[in-house]
Short mmCIF file of C-alpha atoms in Angstrom, two decimals:
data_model
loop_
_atom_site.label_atom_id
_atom_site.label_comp_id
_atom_site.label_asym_id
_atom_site.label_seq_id
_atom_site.Cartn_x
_atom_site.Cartn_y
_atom_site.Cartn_z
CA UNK L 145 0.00 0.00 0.00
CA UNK L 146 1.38 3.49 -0.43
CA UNK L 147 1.36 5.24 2.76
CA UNK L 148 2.11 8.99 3.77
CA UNK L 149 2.89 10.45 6.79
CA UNK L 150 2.84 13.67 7.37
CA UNK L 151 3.83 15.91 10.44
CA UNK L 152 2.35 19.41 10.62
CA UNK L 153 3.38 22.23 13.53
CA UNK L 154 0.74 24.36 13.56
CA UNK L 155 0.94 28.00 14.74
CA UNK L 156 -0.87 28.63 17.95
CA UNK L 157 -4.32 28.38 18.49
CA UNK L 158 -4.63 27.58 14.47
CA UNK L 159 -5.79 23.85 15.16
CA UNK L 160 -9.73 24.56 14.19
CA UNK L 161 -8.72 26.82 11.27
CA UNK L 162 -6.37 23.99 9.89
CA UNK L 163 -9.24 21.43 10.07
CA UNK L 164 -11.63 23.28 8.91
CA UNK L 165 -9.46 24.09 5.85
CA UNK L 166 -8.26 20.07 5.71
CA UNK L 167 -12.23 18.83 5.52
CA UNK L 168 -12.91 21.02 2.51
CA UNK L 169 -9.98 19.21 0.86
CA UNK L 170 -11.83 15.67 0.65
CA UNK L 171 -13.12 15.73 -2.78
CA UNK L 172 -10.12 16.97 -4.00
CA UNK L 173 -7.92 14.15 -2.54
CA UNK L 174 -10.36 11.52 -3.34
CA UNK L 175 -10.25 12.73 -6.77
CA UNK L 176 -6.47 12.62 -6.29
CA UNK L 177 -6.12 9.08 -5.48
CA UNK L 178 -6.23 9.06 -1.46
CA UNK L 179 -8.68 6.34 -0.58
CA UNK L 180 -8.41 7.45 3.40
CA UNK L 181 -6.72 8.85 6.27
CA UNK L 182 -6.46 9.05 9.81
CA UNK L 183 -5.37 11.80 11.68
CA UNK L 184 -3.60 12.22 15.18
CA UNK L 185 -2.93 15.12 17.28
CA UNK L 186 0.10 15.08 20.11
CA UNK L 187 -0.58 14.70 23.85
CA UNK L 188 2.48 16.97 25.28
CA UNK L 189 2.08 20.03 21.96
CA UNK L 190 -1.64 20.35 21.02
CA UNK L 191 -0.33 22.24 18.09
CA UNK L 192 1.52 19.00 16.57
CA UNK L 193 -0.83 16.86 14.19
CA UNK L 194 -0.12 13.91 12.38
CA UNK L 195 -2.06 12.65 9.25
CA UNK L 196 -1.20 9.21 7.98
CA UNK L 197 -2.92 8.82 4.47
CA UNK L 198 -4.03 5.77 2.25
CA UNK L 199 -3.24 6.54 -1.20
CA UNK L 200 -3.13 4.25 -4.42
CA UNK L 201 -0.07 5.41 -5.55
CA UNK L 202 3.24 6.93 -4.51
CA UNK L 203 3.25 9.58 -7.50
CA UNK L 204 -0.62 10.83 -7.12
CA UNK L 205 0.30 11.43 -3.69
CA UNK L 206 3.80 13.62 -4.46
CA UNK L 207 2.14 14.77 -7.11
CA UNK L 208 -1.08 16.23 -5.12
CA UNK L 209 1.20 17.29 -2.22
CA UNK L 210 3.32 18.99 -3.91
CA UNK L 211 0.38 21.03 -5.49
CA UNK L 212 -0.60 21.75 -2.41
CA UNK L 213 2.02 22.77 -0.64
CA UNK L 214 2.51 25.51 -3.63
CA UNK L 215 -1.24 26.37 -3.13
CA UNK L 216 -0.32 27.07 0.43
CA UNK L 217 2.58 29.68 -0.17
CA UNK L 218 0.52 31.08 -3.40
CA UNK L 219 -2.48 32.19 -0.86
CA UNK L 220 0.38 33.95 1.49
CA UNK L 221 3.33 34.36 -0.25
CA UNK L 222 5.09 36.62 2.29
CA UNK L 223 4.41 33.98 5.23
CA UNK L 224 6.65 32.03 6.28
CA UNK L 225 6.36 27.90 4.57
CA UNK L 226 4.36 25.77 6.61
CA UNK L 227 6.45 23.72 8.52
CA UNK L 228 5.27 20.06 7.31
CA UNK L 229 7.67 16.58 6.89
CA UNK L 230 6.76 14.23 4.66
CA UNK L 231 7.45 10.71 4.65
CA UNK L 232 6.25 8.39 1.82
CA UNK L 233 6.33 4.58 3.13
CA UNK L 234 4.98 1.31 2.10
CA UNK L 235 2.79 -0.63 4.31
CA UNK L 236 4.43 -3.53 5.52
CA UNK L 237 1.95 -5.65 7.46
CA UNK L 238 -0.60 -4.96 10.11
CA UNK L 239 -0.61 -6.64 13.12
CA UNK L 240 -2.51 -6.98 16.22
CA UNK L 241 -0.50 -6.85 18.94
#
C-alpha cells in the first residue's frame, strides 16, 4: 500500500482553522487518489498533528502534495512555509499486537 505520513506544527491556536481548511480538501484528494486517512494530534504540543494517508499510488500522492504545498505559499506568499515533513512509506503488514 502506499502510505504517507505527514507531520504538521501548527501555529498557535490555528488547530480549528487547519481542520476546517483540511475537511474542505476531501473531494479533492479523493479525486487525487487518497482512498483514506487518519489523523492524530500530540498529547504533550496540542499544536503537533499527524495525518497518515491511504493513497493508491506513490506519485498521485507527491504529485497532489506537492500542489498543495505551492497552493499554500501562493495564498500567502510573504508567510513564512508551513512547517510540514513528509514521509512516503509502504505498508508492511498490520498486526494486532
Amino acid at each position: 500500500m502506499a502510505m504517507v505520513i505527514s507531520k504538521r506544527q501548527l501555529q498557535g491556536g490555528d488547530f480549528d482553522a487547519w481542520a476546517s481548511r483540511f475537511a474542505e480538501g476531501a473531494a479533492a484528494r479523493r479525486a487525487a487518489g487518497c482512498r483514506g486517512l487518519r489523523r492524530f494530534r500530540s498529547t504533550e504540543d496540542p499544536n503537533q498533528v499527524f495525518v497518515i494517508f491511504d493513497w493508491d499510488s506513490h506519485e498521485n500522492a507527491r504529485r497532489f502534495i506537492e500542489n498543495n504545498q505551492q497552493a499554500i505559499r501562493a495564498r500567502d506568499p510573504g508567510a513564512p512555509a508551513p512547517d510540514i515533513q513528509t514521509w512516503y512509506v509502504d505498508e508492511i503488514d498490520a498486526l494486532d499486537a
